[in-house]
Coordinates of C-alpha atoms in Angstrom, one line a residue:
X1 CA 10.4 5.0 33.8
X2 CA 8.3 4.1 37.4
X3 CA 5.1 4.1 37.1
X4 CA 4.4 7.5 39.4
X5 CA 7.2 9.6 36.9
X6 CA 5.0 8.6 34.1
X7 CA 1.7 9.9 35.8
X8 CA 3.1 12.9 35.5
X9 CA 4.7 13.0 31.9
X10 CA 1.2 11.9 30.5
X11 CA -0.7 14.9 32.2
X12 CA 1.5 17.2 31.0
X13 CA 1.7 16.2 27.9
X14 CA -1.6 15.8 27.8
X15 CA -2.7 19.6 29.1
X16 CA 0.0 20.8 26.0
X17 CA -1.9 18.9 23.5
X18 CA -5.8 20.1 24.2
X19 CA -4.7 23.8 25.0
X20 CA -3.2 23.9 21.5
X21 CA -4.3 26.6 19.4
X22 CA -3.8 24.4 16.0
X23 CA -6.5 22.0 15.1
X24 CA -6.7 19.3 16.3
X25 CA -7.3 15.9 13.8
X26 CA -9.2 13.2 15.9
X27 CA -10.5 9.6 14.6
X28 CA -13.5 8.9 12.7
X29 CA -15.7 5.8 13.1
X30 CA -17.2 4.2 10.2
X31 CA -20.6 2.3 9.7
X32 CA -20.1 -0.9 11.4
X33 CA -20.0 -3.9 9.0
X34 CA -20.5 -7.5 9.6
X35 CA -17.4 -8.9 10.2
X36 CA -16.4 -12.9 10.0
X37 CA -13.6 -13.9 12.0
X38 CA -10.7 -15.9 10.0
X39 CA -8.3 -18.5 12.3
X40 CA -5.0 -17.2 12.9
X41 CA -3.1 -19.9 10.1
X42 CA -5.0 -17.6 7.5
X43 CA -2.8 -15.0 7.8
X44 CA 0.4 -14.1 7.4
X45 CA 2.3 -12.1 10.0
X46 CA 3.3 -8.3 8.9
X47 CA 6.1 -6.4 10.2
X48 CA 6.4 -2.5 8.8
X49 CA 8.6 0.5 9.6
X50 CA 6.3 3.4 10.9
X51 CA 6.4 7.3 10.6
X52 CA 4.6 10.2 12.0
X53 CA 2.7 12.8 10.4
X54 CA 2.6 16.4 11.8
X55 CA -0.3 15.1 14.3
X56 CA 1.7 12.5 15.6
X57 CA -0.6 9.8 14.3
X58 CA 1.4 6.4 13.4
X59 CA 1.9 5.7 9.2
X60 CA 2.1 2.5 7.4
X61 CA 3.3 1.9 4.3
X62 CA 0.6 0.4 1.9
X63 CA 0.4 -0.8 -2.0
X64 CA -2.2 -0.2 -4.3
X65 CA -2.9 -2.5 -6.9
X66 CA 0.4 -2.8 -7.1
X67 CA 1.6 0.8 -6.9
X68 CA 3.2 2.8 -4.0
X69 CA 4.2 2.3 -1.2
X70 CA 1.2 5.0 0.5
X71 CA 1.0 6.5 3.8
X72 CA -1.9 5.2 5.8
X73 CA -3.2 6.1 9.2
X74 CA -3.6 3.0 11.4
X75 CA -6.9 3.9 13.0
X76 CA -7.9 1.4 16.1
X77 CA -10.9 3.6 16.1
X78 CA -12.2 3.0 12.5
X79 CA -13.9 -0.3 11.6
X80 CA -13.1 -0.4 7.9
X81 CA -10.1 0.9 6.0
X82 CA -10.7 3.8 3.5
X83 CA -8.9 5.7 0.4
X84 CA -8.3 9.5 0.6
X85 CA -9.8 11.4 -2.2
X86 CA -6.5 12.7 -3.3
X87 CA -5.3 8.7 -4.3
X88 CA -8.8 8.1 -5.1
X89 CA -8.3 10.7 -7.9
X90 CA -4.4 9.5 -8.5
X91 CA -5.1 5.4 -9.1
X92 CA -7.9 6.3 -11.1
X93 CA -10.4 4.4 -9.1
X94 CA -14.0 4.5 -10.4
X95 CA -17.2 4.4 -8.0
X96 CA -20.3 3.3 -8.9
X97 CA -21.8 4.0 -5.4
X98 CA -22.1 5.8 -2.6
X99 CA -22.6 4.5 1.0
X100 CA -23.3 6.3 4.8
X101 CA -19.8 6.8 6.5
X102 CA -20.2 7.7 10.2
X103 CA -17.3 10.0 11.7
X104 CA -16.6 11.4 14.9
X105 CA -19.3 14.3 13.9
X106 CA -22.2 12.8 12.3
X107 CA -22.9 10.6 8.7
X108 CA -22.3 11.3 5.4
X109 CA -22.5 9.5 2.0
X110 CA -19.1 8.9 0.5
X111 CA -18.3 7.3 -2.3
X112 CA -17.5 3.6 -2.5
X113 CA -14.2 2.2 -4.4
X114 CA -13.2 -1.3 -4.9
X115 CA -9.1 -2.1 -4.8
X116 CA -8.2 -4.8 -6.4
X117 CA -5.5 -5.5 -4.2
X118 CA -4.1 -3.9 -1.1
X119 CA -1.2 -4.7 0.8
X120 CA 1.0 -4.1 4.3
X121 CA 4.0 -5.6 4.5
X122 CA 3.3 -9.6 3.8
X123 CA -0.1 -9.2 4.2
X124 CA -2.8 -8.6 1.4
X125 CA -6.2 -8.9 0.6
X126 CA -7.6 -8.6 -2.5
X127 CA -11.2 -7.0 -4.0
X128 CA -11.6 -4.8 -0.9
X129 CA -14.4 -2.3 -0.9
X130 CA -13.3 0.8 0.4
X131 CA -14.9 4.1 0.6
X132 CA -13.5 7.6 0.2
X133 CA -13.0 10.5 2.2
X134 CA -11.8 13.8 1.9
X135 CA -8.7 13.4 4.2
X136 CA -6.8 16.6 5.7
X137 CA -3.2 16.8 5.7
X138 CA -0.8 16.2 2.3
X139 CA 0.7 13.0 4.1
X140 CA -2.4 10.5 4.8
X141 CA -3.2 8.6 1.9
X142 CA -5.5 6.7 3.4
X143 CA -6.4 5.2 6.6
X144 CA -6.0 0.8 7.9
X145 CA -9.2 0.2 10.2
X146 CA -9.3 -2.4 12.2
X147 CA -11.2 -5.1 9.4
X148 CA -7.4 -5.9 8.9
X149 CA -7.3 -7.4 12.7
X150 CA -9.7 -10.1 12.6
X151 CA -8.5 -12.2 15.3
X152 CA -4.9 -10.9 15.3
X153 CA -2.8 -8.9 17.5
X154 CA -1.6 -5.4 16.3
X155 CA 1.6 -4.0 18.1
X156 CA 1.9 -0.1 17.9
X157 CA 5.7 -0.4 18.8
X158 CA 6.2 3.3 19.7
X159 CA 9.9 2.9 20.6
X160 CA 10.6 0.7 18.2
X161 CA 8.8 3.0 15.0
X162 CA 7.3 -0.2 13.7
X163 CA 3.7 -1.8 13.6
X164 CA 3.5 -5.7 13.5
X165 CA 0.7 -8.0 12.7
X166 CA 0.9 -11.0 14.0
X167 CA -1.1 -14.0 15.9
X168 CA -2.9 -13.9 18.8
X169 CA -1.0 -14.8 22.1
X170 CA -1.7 -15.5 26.2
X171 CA -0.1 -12.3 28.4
X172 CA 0.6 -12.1 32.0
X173 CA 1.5 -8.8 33.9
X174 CA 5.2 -8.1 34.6
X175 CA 5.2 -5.7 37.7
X176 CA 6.9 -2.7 36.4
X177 CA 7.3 -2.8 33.0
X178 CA 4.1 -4.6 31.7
X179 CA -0.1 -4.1 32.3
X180 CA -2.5 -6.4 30.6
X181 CA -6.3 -5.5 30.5
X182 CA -9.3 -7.0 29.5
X183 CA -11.6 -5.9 27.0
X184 CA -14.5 -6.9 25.2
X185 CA -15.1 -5.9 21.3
X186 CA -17.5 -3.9 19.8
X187 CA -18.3 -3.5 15.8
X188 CA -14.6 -4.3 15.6
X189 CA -13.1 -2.0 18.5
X190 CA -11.4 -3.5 21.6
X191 CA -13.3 -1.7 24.5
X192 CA -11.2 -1.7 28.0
X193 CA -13.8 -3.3 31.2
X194 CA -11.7 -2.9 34.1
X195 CA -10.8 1.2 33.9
X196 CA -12.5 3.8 36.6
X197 CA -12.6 7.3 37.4
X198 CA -11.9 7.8 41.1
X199 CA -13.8 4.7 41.8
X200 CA -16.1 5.6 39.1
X201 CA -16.5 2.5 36.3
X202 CA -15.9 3.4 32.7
X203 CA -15.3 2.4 29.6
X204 CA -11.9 2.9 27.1
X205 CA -11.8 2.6 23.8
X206 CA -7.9 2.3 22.2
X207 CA -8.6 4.9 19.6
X208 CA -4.5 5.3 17.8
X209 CA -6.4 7.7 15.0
X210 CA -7.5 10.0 17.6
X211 CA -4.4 12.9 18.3
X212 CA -6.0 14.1 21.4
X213 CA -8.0 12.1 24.2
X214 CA -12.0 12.5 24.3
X215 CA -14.9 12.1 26.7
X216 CA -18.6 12.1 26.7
X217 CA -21.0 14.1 28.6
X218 CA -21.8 11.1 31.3
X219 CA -17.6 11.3 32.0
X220 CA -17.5 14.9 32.4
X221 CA -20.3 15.3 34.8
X222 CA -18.4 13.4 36.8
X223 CA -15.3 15.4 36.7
X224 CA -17.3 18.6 37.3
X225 CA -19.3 17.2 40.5
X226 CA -15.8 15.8 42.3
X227 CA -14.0 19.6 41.6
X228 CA -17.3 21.1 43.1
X229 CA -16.9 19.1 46.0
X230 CA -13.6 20.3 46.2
X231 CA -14.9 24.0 45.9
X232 CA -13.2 24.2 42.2
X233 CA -15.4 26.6 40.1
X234 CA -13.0 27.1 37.3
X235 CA -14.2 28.5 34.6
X236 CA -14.9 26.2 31.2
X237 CA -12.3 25.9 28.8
X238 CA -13.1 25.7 24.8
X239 CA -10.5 24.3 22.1
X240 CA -11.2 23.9 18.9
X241 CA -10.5 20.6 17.0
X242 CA -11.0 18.8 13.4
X243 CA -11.6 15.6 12.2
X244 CA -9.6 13.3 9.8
X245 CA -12.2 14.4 7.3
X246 CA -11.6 18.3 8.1
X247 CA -15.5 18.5 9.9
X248 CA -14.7 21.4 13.1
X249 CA -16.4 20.8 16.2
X250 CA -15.4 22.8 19.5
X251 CA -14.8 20.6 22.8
X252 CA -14.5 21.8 26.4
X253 CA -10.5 21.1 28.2
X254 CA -10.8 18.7 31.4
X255 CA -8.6 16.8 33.7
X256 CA -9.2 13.5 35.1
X257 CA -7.8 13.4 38.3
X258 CA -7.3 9.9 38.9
X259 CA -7.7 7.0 35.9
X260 CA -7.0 3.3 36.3
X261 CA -6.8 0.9 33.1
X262 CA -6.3 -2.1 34.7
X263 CA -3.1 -2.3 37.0
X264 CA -2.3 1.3 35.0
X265 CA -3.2 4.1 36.9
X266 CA -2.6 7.7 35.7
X267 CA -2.9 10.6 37.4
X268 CA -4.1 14.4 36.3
X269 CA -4.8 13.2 32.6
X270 CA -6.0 15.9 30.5
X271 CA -8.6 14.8 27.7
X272 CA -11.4 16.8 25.8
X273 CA -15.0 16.5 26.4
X274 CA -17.1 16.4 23.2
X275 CA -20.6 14.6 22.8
X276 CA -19.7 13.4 19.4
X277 CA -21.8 11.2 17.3
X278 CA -19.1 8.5 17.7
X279 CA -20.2 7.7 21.2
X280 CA -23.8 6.6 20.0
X281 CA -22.2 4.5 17.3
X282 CA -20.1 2.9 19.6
X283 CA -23.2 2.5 22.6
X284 CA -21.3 4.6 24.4
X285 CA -24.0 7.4 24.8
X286 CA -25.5 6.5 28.7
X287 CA -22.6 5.1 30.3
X288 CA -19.3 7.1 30.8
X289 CA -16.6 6.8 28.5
X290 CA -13.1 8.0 26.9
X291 CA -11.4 7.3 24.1
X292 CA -8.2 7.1 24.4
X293 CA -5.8 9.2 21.6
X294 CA -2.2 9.0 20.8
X295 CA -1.3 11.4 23.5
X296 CA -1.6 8.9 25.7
X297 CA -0.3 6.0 23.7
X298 CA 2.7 7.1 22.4
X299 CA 4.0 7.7 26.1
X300 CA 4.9 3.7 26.3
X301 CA 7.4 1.9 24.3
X302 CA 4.8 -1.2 23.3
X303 CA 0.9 -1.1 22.9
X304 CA -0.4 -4.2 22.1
X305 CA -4.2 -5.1 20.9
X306 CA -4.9 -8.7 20.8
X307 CA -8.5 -9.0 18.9
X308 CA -8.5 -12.8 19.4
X309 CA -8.3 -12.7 23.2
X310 CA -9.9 -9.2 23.7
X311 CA -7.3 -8.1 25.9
X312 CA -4.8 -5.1 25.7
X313 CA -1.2 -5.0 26.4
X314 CA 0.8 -1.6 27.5
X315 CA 4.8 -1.6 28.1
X316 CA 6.6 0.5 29.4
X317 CA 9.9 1.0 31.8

């Protein structure tokens, strides 16, 4: 698919998925934890089949202490893993603790759960500390942050319906079927650099546990002063949406004319604006930003995040 056909599949899609009636389920970000990166001979590569649930977010299938296989969320967006109350319940899992979990919303204290072993695919780590949420939707057992990526390349492999671990590798752009773009991490998250708005800098976060594609306020103002230039006074437009953990929050519909990530530009993008609490977590409050959801990211065959060279890679034809 040329580049200019695909500008137009991602705003359409796009618009269909904000304007939905149905709840939305969007990412949650969790309370940053030190994190100590491991060389790349320390782990073993992972290759797993993928599913969907009815949101469209991408599932892996996990162990538990042996027991399983699970359905977990791969959440970009999150920087620890966590257990849904529902297998919390099921394994039998004791806490002795409760800690401060930050979502998209706001904080809450959840409580705290140590596995003894989890694993994807050939990978596994052992005595992991994990808290639990209260998780929507039958199918999510629990959720893979990105604490599983230190110093690794993830590949969301869209065309594919596979997710792959593996070790961090140089990329080069192929004209027409491949963009590479730089980032920088933050508590754990790749954040894009190079990415505008009409000539307007911003920052991207890859956010693959997000359905739907947000904004902060900084972002939107600057939507709303290029359509009044233009003489556009539409009226505001309200959806409602949900997070992981089933908190509702309302958010305001809004296209971005004109996005570049990188050699990637999009055009007419619809995403949702919502001041959440994830922004200030992030240090995304002052400065515009989006985080980019699976609406967008299931459009290409390949996204790749390398968290050893802080870059990203998207493929598509």
């Amino acid at each position: 698919m040329s580049p200019t056909r695909r500008n137009a599949t991602l705003g359409l899609l796009a618009a269909g998925a904000v304007t939905s009636a149905a709840p939305q389920a969007l990412a949650f970000g969790q309370e940053p934890q030190p994190q100590t990166e491991m060389p790349d001979e320390d782990h073993e590569p992972a290759s797993v089949d993928t599913s969907r649930d009815r949101n469209e977010h991408m599932l892996a299938p996990v162990t538990i202490n042996g027991q399983g296989p699970f359905s977990f969320l791969l959440d970009t967006g999150a920087n620890i893993s966590c257990v849904s109350n529902r297998l919390m319940e099921r394994l039998d899992l004791k806490s002795t603790e409760n800690a401060q979990v930050h979502t998209v919303v706001g904080v809450r204290s959840r409580p705290i759960v140590v596995l003894d072993e989890l694993r994807v695919g050939q990978r596994n780590r052992r005595k992991v500390r994990t808290p639990a949420l209260p998780l929507r939707g039958p199918e999510i057992d629990g959720v893979l942050g990105v604490d599983w990526l230190k110093g690794q390349r993830l590949v969301l492999d869209f065309k594919g319906k596979k997710m792959e671990i593996v070790r961090s590798r140089a990329d080069v752009d192929q004209p027409g079927r491949v963009v590479v773009v730089p980032a920088r991490r933050r508590h754990g998250q790749l954040t894009i650099v190079d990415a505008d708005l009409s000539g307007k800098r911003i920052s991207a976060i890859i956010d693959s546990g997000a359905q739907g594609s947000l904004c902060n306020r900084q972002l939107r103002d600057i939507v709303r002063a290029q359509e009044a230039g233009r003489g556009d006074t539409q009226p505001a437009r309200y959806v409602r949406m949900e997070t992981l953990a089933g908190e509702s929050f309302s958010g305001e519909s809004i296209f971005l004319p004109f996005l570049r990530l990188g050699g990637l530009h999009l055009g007419n993008v619809g995403v949702t604006y919502a001041d959440m609490h994830v922004f200030d977590i992030w240090g995304l409050k002052d400065t515009p930003a989006l985080v980019i959801g699976m609406d967008l990211l299931a459009q290409f065959e390949q996204v790749a995040l390398d968290f050893g060279r802080s870059q990203v890679r998207f493929e598509y034809i």
